[in-house]
Short mmCIF file of C-alpha atoms in Angstrom, two decimals:
data_model
loop_
_atom_site.label_atom_id
_atom_site.label_comp_id
_atom_site.label_asym_id
_atom_site.label_seq_id
_atom_site.Cartn_x
_atom_site.Cartn_y
_atom_site.Cartn_z
CA MET Z 131 0.22 0.15 0.08
CA LYS Z 132 1.40 3.68 -0.79
CA TYR Z 133 0.55 6.11 1.84
CA ARG Z 134 0.57 10.10 1.92
CA VAL Z 135 1.06 12.79 4.14
CA LEU Z 136 -2.61 14.20 5.21
CA GLY Z 137 -1.97 17.70 4.98
CA LYS Z 138 -0.59 19.77 7.98
CA THR Z 139 -1.57 16.60 9.94
CA GLY Z 140 1.44 15.38 9.47
CA LEU Z 141 -0.35 11.46 9.39
CA LYS Z 142 0.78 9.19 7.17
CA VAL Z 143 -2.27 7.61 5.56
CA SER Z 144 -2.89 5.01 3.36
CA ALA Z 145 -3.68 6.52 -0.48
CA ILE Z 146 -7.05 4.07 -0.09
CA GLY Z 147 -8.87 4.73 2.82
CA PHE Z 148 -11.92 2.92 4.44
CA GLY Z 149 -15.30 4.71 4.10
CA GLY Z 150 -17.45 3.58 7.21
CA ILE Z 151 -21.17 3.99 5.88
CA PRO Z 152 -21.48 0.63 4.19
CA ILE Z 153 -20.76 -1.53 6.63
CA GLN Z 154 -23.76 -0.80 8.65
CA ARG Z 155 -25.29 -3.14 6.33
CA VAL Z 156 -23.19 -6.15 7.10
CA SER Z 157 -23.18 -8.02 10.49
CA VAL Z 158 -21.06 -8.03 13.25
CA GLN Z 159 -19.26 -11.15 12.19
CA GLU Z 160 -18.57 -9.98 8.42
CA ALA Z 161 -17.44 -6.63 9.72
CA THR Z 162 -14.84 -7.50 11.60
CA GLN Z 163 -13.70 -9.90 8.67
CA ILE Z 164 -13.82 -6.68 6.43
CA VAL Z 165 -11.63 -4.80 8.71
CA GLU Z 166 -9.37 -7.11 9.85
CA ARG Z 167 -8.41 -7.94 5.85
CA ALA Z 168 -8.16 -4.09 5.58
CA LEU Z 169 -5.84 -3.71 8.16
CA ASP Z 170 -4.04 -6.98 6.63
CA LEU Z 171 -3.61 -5.10 3.60
CA GLY Z 172 -2.05 -1.81 4.81
CA ILE Z 173 -5.51 0.50 4.66
CA ASN Z 174 -5.01 2.36 7.55
CA PHE Z 175 -6.97 5.29 7.27
CA PHE Z 176 -10.76 4.56 8.85
CA ASP Z 177 -13.69 7.14 8.64
CA THR Z 178 -16.46 7.18 10.44
CA ALA Z 179 -19.21 9.07 11.91
CA ARG Z 180 -21.74 9.23 14.95
CA GLY Z 181 -24.48 9.49 12.56
CA TYR Z 182 -23.44 6.05 10.85
CA ILE Z 183 -25.66 4.29 13.09
CA ASP Z 184 -23.27 1.39 14.07
CA SER Z 185 -20.36 2.24 11.97
CA GLU Z 186 -18.26 2.92 15.07
CA PRO Z 187 -18.73 0.05 17.24
CA LYS Z 188 -18.05 -2.47 13.83
CA LEU Z 189 -15.07 -0.49 13.09
CA GLY Z 190 -13.85 -0.52 16.49
CA ALA Z 191 -14.01 -3.54 17.65
CA VAL Z 192 -11.45 -4.72 15.58
CA LEU Z 193 -9.51 -1.19 15.33
CA LYS Z 194 -9.56 -1.04 19.45
CA ARG Z 195 -7.11 -4.22 19.01
CA ARG Z 196 -4.93 -3.18 16.27
CA ARG Z 197 -5.05 0.62 17.43
CA ALA Z 198 -1.59 0.81 16.46
CA GLU Z 199 -1.80 -0.01 13.13
CA ALA Z 200 -5.00 2.32 12.53
CA ILE Z 201 -5.99 5.85 11.70
CA ILE Z 202 -9.29 6.81 12.96
CA ALA Z 203 -11.51 9.85 11.82
CA SER Z 204 -15.20 10.29 13.00
CA LYS Z 205 -17.18 13.21 12.97
CA SER Z 206 -20.58 14.65 14.18
CA MET Z 207 -23.40 17.24 13.17
CA ALA Z 208 -23.52 18.65 16.22
CA ARG Z 209 -23.12 22.39 16.00
CA THR Z 210 -22.60 23.73 19.89
CA LYS Z 211 -19.66 23.22 22.04
CA GLU Z 212 -22.04 21.51 24.50
CA ALA Z 213 -23.41 19.02 21.90
CA MET Z 214 -19.94 18.35 20.46
CA THR Z 215 -18.28 17.87 23.43
CA ALA Z 216 -20.82 15.10 24.12
CA ASP Z 217 -20.35 13.64 20.99
CA ILE Z 218 -16.81 12.69 21.18
CA LYS Z 219 -17.07 11.41 24.79
CA LYS Z 220 -19.77 8.93 22.63
CA SER Z 221 -17.53 8.48 19.98
CA LEU Z 222 -14.51 7.30 22.14
CA ALA Z 223 -16.97 4.86 24.10
CA GLU Z 224 -18.34 3.42 20.97
CA LEU Z 225 -14.90 2.95 19.03
CA GLY Z 226 -13.81 1.64 22.69
CA VAL Z 227 -10.40 3.72 21.99
CA ASP Z 228 -8.97 7.00 24.19
CA TYR Z 229 -8.15 9.10 21.53
CA ILE Z 230 -9.28 9.58 17.98
CA ASP Z 231 -6.75 10.57 15.06
CA LEU Z 232 -8.99 12.90 13.49
CA TYR Z 233 -12.11 14.41 14.39
CA GLN Z 234 -14.70 16.64 11.65
CA LEU Z 235 -17.36 19.08 11.81
CA HIS Z 236 -19.58 16.87 9.65
CA ASN Z 237 -21.63 18.23 6.79
CA VAL Z 238 -21.58 22.03 7.00
CA ARG Z 239 -24.10 22.86 4.60
CA TYR Z 240 -25.24 26.55 5.43
CA ASP Z 241 -23.35 30.19 6.12
CA ASN Z 242 -25.77 30.02 9.19
CA GLU Z 243 -24.04 26.75 10.29
CA LEU Z 244 -20.79 27.40 9.43
CA ASP Z 245 -21.17 30.83 11.71
CA ARG Z 246 -22.49 28.65 14.79
CA VAL Z 247 -19.77 26.10 14.82
CA LEU Z 248 -17.18 28.57 14.50
CA ALA Z 249 -18.62 30.89 17.12
CA PRO Z 250 -16.85 30.97 20.32
CA ASP Z 251 -19.35 28.86 22.00
CA GLY Z 252 -19.41 26.45 18.46
CA ALA Z 253 -18.27 22.88 17.94
CA LEU Z 254 -15.01 23.86 16.78
CA ALA Z 255 -14.31 24.92 20.41
CA ALA Z 256 -15.07 21.74 21.66
CA LEU Z 257 -12.75 20.20 18.97
CA SER Z 258 -10.15 22.75 20.20
CA GLU Z 259 -10.22 21.89 23.83
CA ALA Z 260 -10.91 17.77 23.20
CA LYS Z 261 -7.08 18.27 20.98
CA LYS Z 262 -5.71 20.13 24.09
CA GLU Z 263 -6.97 17.36 26.20
CA GLY Z 264 -5.38 14.67 23.68
CA LEU Z 265 -8.56 13.15 22.96
CA ILE Z 266 -8.83 13.86 19.34
CA GLY Z 267 -5.49 14.60 17.33
CA HIS Z 268 -6.57 17.17 14.43
CA ILE Z 269 -9.46 18.61 13.29
CA GLY Z 270 -10.93 18.91 9.96
CA ILE Z 271 -14.17 19.43 7.92
CA THR Z 272 -16.53 17.67 5.60
CA GLY Z 273 -19.52 18.73 3.61
CA HIS Z 274 -20.91 18.69 0.12
CA ILE Z 275 -21.43 22.39 -0.97
CA LYS Z 276 -18.06 22.91 -2.09
CA GLY Z 277 -18.25 27.05 -2.36
CA LEU Z 278 -18.91 26.84 1.79
CA LEU Z 279 -15.79 24.47 2.85
CA VAL Z 280 -13.71 27.07 0.77
CA LYS Z 281 -14.80 29.71 3.03
CA ALA Z 282 -14.50 27.54 5.78
CA LEU Z 283 -10.65 27.09 4.71
CA LYS Z 284 -10.08 30.63 4.08
CA THR Z 285 -11.84 31.64 7.34
CA SER Z 286 -10.41 29.58 10.00
CA ASP Z 287 -6.84 28.23 10.50
CA VAL Z 288 -7.74 25.89 12.62
CA LEU Z 289 -8.94 23.48 9.86
CA GLU Z 290 -6.49 20.64 9.17
CA THR Z 291 -8.54 18.60 6.76
CA VAL Z 292 -11.31 18.83 4.63
CA GLN Z 293 -13.60 16.06 3.15
CA PHE Z 294 -16.05 16.14 0.38
CA PRO Z 295 -17.46 14.30 -2.77
CA PHE Z 296 -14.49 14.14 -5.55
CA ASN Z 297 -14.79 12.03 -8.26
CA ALA Z 298 -14.78 12.11 -12.22
CA VAL Z 299 -18.44 13.53 -12.36
CA GLU Z 300 -17.58 16.38 -10.04
CA GLU Z 301 -14.14 17.54 -11.30
CA ALA Z 302 -14.86 20.77 -12.37
CA GLU Z 303 -16.87 21.83 -9.09
CA SER Z 304 -13.92 20.72 -7.32
CA ARG Z 305 -11.14 22.67 -8.86
CA GLU Z 306 -11.14 26.08 -6.57
CA LEU Z 307 -11.59 23.89 -3.15
CA LEU Z 308 -8.91 21.83 -3.95
CA ASP Z 309 -6.41 25.01 -5.01
CA VAL Z 310 -7.47 26.58 -1.75
CA ALA Z 311 -6.74 23.23 0.34
CA GLN Z 312 -3.09 23.06 -1.30
CA LYS Z 313 -2.51 26.94 -0.50
CA VAL Z 314 -3.49 25.99 3.02
CA ASN Z 315 -2.33 22.70 3.18
CA ALA Z 316 -5.39 21.28 4.26
CA GLY Z 317 -5.56 17.70 4.21
CA VAL Z 318 -7.83 16.27 1.13
CA ILE Z 319 -10.00 13.30 2.03
CA ALA Z 320 -12.35 12.62 -1.08
CA MET Z 321 -15.81 10.68 -0.15
CA LYS Z 322 -17.80 9.45 -3.07
CA PRO Z 323 -14.99 8.49 -5.16
CA LEU Z 324 -17.45 6.71 -7.14
CA ALA Z 325 -20.12 8.97 -7.11
CA GLY Z 326 -22.25 7.11 -4.92
CA GLY Z 327 -21.91 3.96 -6.80
CA ALA Z 328 -23.14 5.60 -10.07
CA LEU Z 329 -19.11 5.20 -11.71
CA LYS Z 330 -19.02 1.45 -12.16
CA ASN Z 331 -15.56 1.10 -13.30
CA ALA Z 332 -13.81 1.32 -9.73
CA GLY Z 333 -10.56 1.04 -11.47
CA PRO Z 334 -10.40 4.56 -13.18
CA ALA Z 335 -12.19 5.95 -10.87
CA LEU Z 336 -10.23 5.59 -8.01
CA ARG Z 337 -7.07 6.12 -10.24
CA PHE Z 338 -8.38 9.34 -11.34
CA ILE Z 339 -8.53 10.70 -7.64
CA LEU Z 340 -4.98 9.53 -6.83
CA GLU Z 341 -3.42 11.39 -9.79
CA HIS Z 342 -3.91 14.30 -7.43
CA PRO Z 343 -1.21 13.67 -5.29
CA ALA Z 344 -2.42 15.43 -2.09
CA ALA Z 345 -5.70 13.55 -2.31
CA ILE Z 346 -6.89 10.27 -0.33
CA ALA Z 347 -9.71 8.45 -1.36
CA ILE Z 348 -12.43 6.57 1.08
CA PRO Z 349 -14.85 4.36 -1.22
CA GLY Z 350 -17.50 2.44 0.89
CA MET Z 351 -16.65 -1.21 1.43
CA ASP Z 352 -19.15 -3.66 3.08
CA THR Z 353 -17.40 -7.32 1.08
CA VAL Z 354 -13.76 -8.54 1.61
CA GLU Z 355 -13.44 -8.66 -2.32
CA GLN Z 356 -14.38 -4.52 -2.50
CA VAL Z 357 -11.25 -4.14 0.20
CA GLU Z 358 -8.85 -6.56 -1.73
CA ALA Z 359 -9.74 -4.94 -5.26
CA ASN Z 360 -9.24 -1.21 -3.69
CA ALA Z 361 -6.73 -2.11 -1.91
CA LEU Z 362 -4.62 -3.30 -5.05
CA ILE Z 363 -5.44 -0.07 -6.83
CA GLY Z 364 -3.49 1.82 -3.71
CA ASP Z 365 -1.10 -0.44 -3.59
CA LYS Z 366 0.20 -0.23 -7.29
CA LEU Z 367 -0.71 3.42 -8.50
CA GLU Z 368 -0.98 2.46 -11.79
CA PRO Z 369 -1.92 5.86 -14.11
CA MET Z 370 -5.15 5.45 -16.14
CA SER Z 371 -4.70 4.29 -19.62
CA ASP Z 372 -5.74 5.90 -22.70
CA ALA Z 373 -8.75 3.60 -22.76
CA GLU Z 374 -9.78 4.07 -19.31
CA ARG Z 375 -9.81 7.38 -19.18
CA GLU Z 376 -12.11 7.75 -22.24
CA LEU Z 377 -14.41 5.28 -20.77
CA LEU Z 378 -14.41 6.81 -17.34
CA ASN Z 379 -15.12 10.15 -19.40
CA LYS Z 380 -17.74 9.17 -21.12
CA GLU Z 381 -19.23 6.97 -17.67
CA ALA Z 382 -19.00 10.91 -15.98
CA VAL Z 383 -21.00 12.72 -19.10
CA SER Z 384 -23.47 10.20 -19.18
CA LEU Z 385 -24.58 10.78 -15.80
CA GLY Z 386 -24.73 14.17 -15.73
CA THR Z 387 -25.29 15.74 -11.98
CA ALA Z 388 -28.68 15.39 -11.15
CA PHE Z 389 -28.68 11.96 -9.66
CA CYS Z 390 -28.18 10.10 -6.28
CA ARG Z 391 -25.04 9.89 -4.91
CA ARG Z 392 -26.28 7.08 -2.20
CA CYS Z 393 -25.08 9.51 0.41
CA GLU Z 394 -28.20 8.61 2.26
CA TYR Z 395 -28.92 11.97 4.26
CA CYS Z 396 -32.43 11.61 3.38
CA GLN Z 397 -32.80 8.47 5.38
CA PRO Z 398 -35.04 7.24 7.12
CA CYS Z 399 -38.13 7.76 5.07
CA PRO Z 400 -41.10 8.53 7.62
CA GLU Z 401 -43.09 5.94 4.87
CA GLY Z 402 -40.12 3.26 4.57
CA VAL Z 403 -39.31 4.31 1.39
CA GLU Z 404 -35.30 2.93 0.73
CA ILE Z 405 -34.90 6.19 -1.42
CA PRO Z 406 -31.28 5.41 -2.12
CA MET Z 407 -32.18 1.36 -3.52
CA VAL Z 408 -34.67 3.13 -5.87
CA PHE Z 409 -32.32 5.06 -7.43
CA LEU Z 410 -29.70 2.49 -7.18
CA LEU Z 411 -32.13 0.10 -9.33
CA ASP Z 412 -33.69 2.60 -11.58
CA GLY Z 413 -29.91 3.67 -12.50
CA TYR Z 414 -29.47 0.16 -13.49
CA PHE Z 415 -32.99 0.24 -15.70
CA THR Z 416 -31.98 3.36 -17.31
CA ARG Z 417 -28.10 3.37 -17.74
CA TYR Z 418 -27.19 -0.38 -18.08
CA ASN Z 419 -29.86 -1.93 -19.81
CA LEU Z 420 -31.11 -4.26 -17.24
CA GLN Z 421 -34.72 -3.96 -16.84
CA ASP Z 422 -36.03 -6.95 -15.97
CA TRP Z 423 -33.51 -7.39 -13.48
CA ALA Z 424 -33.72 -3.94 -12.05
CA ARG Z 425 -37.67 -4.56 -11.62
CA GLN Z 426 -37.49 -7.93 -10.18
CA ARG Z 427 -34.77 -6.45 -7.48
CA TYR Z 428 -37.45 -3.42 -7.11
CA SER Z 429 -40.42 -5.95 -6.55
CA GLU Z 430 -38.45 -7.19 -3.25
CA LEU Z 431 -38.42 -3.95 -1.85
CA LYS Z 432 -40.93 -3.88 1.21
CA VAL Z 433 -41.86 -0.44 0.65
CA LYS Z 434 -42.27 1.07 -3.00
CA ALA Z 435 -41.78 4.39 -4.38
CA GLY Z 436 -45.16 4.58 -4.78
CA SER Z 437 -45.65 4.90 -1.62
CA CYS Z 438 -43.85 8.43 -1.23
CA ILE Z 439 -46.55 10.66 0.32
CA GLU Z 440 -44.73 13.70 -0.83
CA CYS Z 441 -43.85 14.98 2.51
CA GLY Z 442 -40.49 16.70 1.01
CA GLN Z 443 -38.69 15.79 4.11
CA CYS Z 444 -36.00 13.97 2.11
CA GLU Z 445 -35.35 17.01 -0.03
CA GLU Z 446 -34.81 19.13 3.06
CA LYS Z 447 -32.05 16.62 3.95
CA CYS Z 448 -30.81 16.59 0.36
CA PRO Z 449 -27.09 17.86 0.18
CA TYR Z 450 -27.23 17.93 -3.83
CA GLU Z 451 -30.85 19.60 -3.25
CA LEU Z 452 -31.94 17.17 -5.71
CA PRO Z 453 -35.57 16.79 -6.49
CA ILE Z 454 -36.30 13.51 -5.09
CA ARG Z 455 -40.10 13.31 -5.17
CA LYS Z 456 -40.17 13.99 -8.83
CA MET Z 457 -37.68 11.42 -9.53
CA LEU Z 458 -39.18 9.05 -7.15
CA ALA Z 459 -42.23 9.45 -9.00
CA GLU Z 460 -40.32 8.87 -12.35
CA ALA Z 461 -38.80 6.01 -11.09
CA ALA Z 462 -41.99 3.90 -10.06
CA ALA Z 463 -43.65 4.83 -13.19
CA ARG Z 464 -40.60 2.73 -15.10
CA LEU Z 465 -40.12 0.12 -12.17
CA ASP Z 466 -43.85 -0.52 -11.66
CA LYS Z 467 -44.52 -1.33 -14.87
CA GLN Z 468 -44.51 -4.77 -15.58
#
């Protein structure tokens, strides 16, 4: 595995890190096997969050035993000093460790949220205190709104890393943020490297990110096979071939921008609709000519897209401001049809 220095943190992290959202979908036993294999193959950066249900304890079950091999990153949606202090303690307890290498302000979306976390009694103050106490090693910020992250890095010199969706689809809109991160020497953590699973050719998609020498990629992984395939990319760090680059460009262009990245911030739906899964199956239907397979899988869902009552809660939470209600209706029209 190749390693890179994560900006001014000085942490030496694996070029391919471990995204901790999908681990929620597997059993504790499966999670243990997956995390053990990742460590065995040299993956040492593990990203999780307070909001990822049981991701922290599942990762922690292994990482606390192999603590010296792991760099742990977690994060919280807390916006006040009091709430962030409480969440840091919860993360430490769930992970079963006595310190966390990187703790991040999670999914800062609006100007008023940024102002709140940067206020004297805001979440950043709690992170700074925790760093002084040795409970966390470094401080970062995550989000999907790149202009806001640019503002955050320019406003606060306390922030040492920035984590955001970076992939072949979102290259152009990421350039300013990459430039600013380089200027302030903030470590760059690329989440959604496969655009939430929309990019199907993982090799070229990950190598595209790793062409940027300051960035690491954290694809979500929930099988040993995924770990092994992704680790191989980080081990070789081969440049893309012309054929792979052309394939990736065509795939990115075909996706456009109005598609679900499966970040799952829209969940849970009060009616029980598995919104990202509906859009994943609809993508197979519309982009990969797998209509029969997509409809079969869709028919197995307990709650169909047509159960949406258009309450709009999902759209309020979507960081990409997608018209989810309209998209669900369109998916239902395709997938419900026999």
